[in-house]
C-alpha atoms as one frame of an Amber mdcrd trajectory, in Angstrom:
protein
 -41.773  16.222  38.648 -42.721  14.662  35.329 -43.555  18.060  33.849 -40.163
  19.439  34.902 -38.467  16.380  33.423 -40.409  16.804  30.133 -39.548  20.523
  29.970 -35.864  19.759  30.634 -35.853  17.037  27.982 -37.489  19.341  25.413
 -34.921  22.070  26.168 -32.072  19.566  25.813 -33.428  18.377  22.477 -33.877
  21.975  21.340 -30.331  22.886  22.443 -28.976  19.810  20.679 -30.787  20.752
  17.462 -29.401  24.289  17.685 -25.876  22.914  18.201 -26.260  20.608  15.203
 -27.434  23.521  13.093 -24.483  25.646  14.243 -22.098  22.812  13.404 -23.646
  22.477   9.938 -23.275  26.211   9.342 -19.658  26.131  10.550 -18.824  23.191
   8.277 -20.522  24.918   5.338 -18.494  28.105   5.882 -15.221  26.185   6.139
 -15.954  24.210   2.969 -16.911  27.377   1.057 -13.717  29.087   2.176 -11.598
  26.108   1.123 -13.355  25.905  -2.248 -12.644  29.602  -2.754  -8.966  28.987
  -1.996  -8.833  26.062  -4.426 -10.546  28.147  -7.110  -8.012  30.940  -6.624
  -5.111  28.482  -6.862  -6.557  27.056 -10.085  -6.821  30.568 -11.538  -3.174
  31.188 -10.603  -2.106  27.927 -12.258  -4.134  28.827 -15.349  -2.346  32.177
 -15.595   1.048  30.505 -15.139   0.265  27.945 -17.848  -0.985  30.629 -20.221
   2.154  32.634 -19.532   4.348  29.634 -20.365   2.388  28.755 -23.499   2.312
  32.321 -24.782   5.666  33.400 -23.360   6.772  35.382 -26.394   3.640  37.527
 -26.335   3.161  40.570 -24.176   1.907  39.396 -20.791  -0.867  36.877 -20.405
  -3.665  36.127 -22.802  -6.649  38.235 -21.863 -10.281  37.440 -22.223 -12.610
  39.569 -24.295 -14.371  40.945 -21.222 -11.046  41.991 -19.634 -10.019  43.825
 -22.800 -13.349  45.660 -22.952 -13.104  46.687 -19.291  -9.762  48.374 -19.986
 -10.780  49.860 -23.312 -14.135  51.187 -22.033 -15.393  51.121 -25.600 -16.538
  48.251 -27.749 -16.288  47.856 -31.520 -19.318  46.366 -33.191 -19.079  44.422
 -36.445 -22.275  44.065 -38.410 -22.379  41.075 -40.737 -24.986  40.962 -43.452
 -25.890  37.578 -44.884 -25.869  36.862 -48.590 -29.196  36.758 -50.313 -30.477
  33.243 -50.379 -30.398  31.795 -53.858 -33.456  30.238 -55.357 -33.482  26.572
 -56.220 -33.322  27.258 -59.974 -30.293  29.518 -59.588 -28.484  26.816 -57.635
 -29.311  24.189 -60.277 -27.943  26.430 -63.050 -24.696  27.060 -61.169 -24.190
  23.335 -60.557 -24.892  22.497 -64.221 -22.330  25.075 -65.323 -19.645  23.837
 -62.931 -20.147  20.075 -63.323 -19.811  18.419 -66.715 -21.928  15.283 -66.397
 -20.827  13.829 -69.775 -17.160  13.644 -68.728 -17.779  12.358 -65.207 -16.477
   8.801 -64.641 -18.848   6.250 -63.188
């Protein structure tokens, strides 16, 4: 009798835990779906706002990645830095540009 009661109690606890887990999963799915809907609505509002702000332009403002997807080809700009000047060169340039004798103090 006691063994049957213990087995039944363990099964009930196990079933209850499974139900709680299923409820958690269901709630998680519903929340994820709602967050997806909210995210989509925000994207729509963003596009509407961009369309109103840039109304005179052709269509909506596109991102760089969207433009590249359509173009299928990417332009690359290579920028070379200037040679770094030495300290003495910088001092000479400053002395030439700034007349210390005529500077008011």
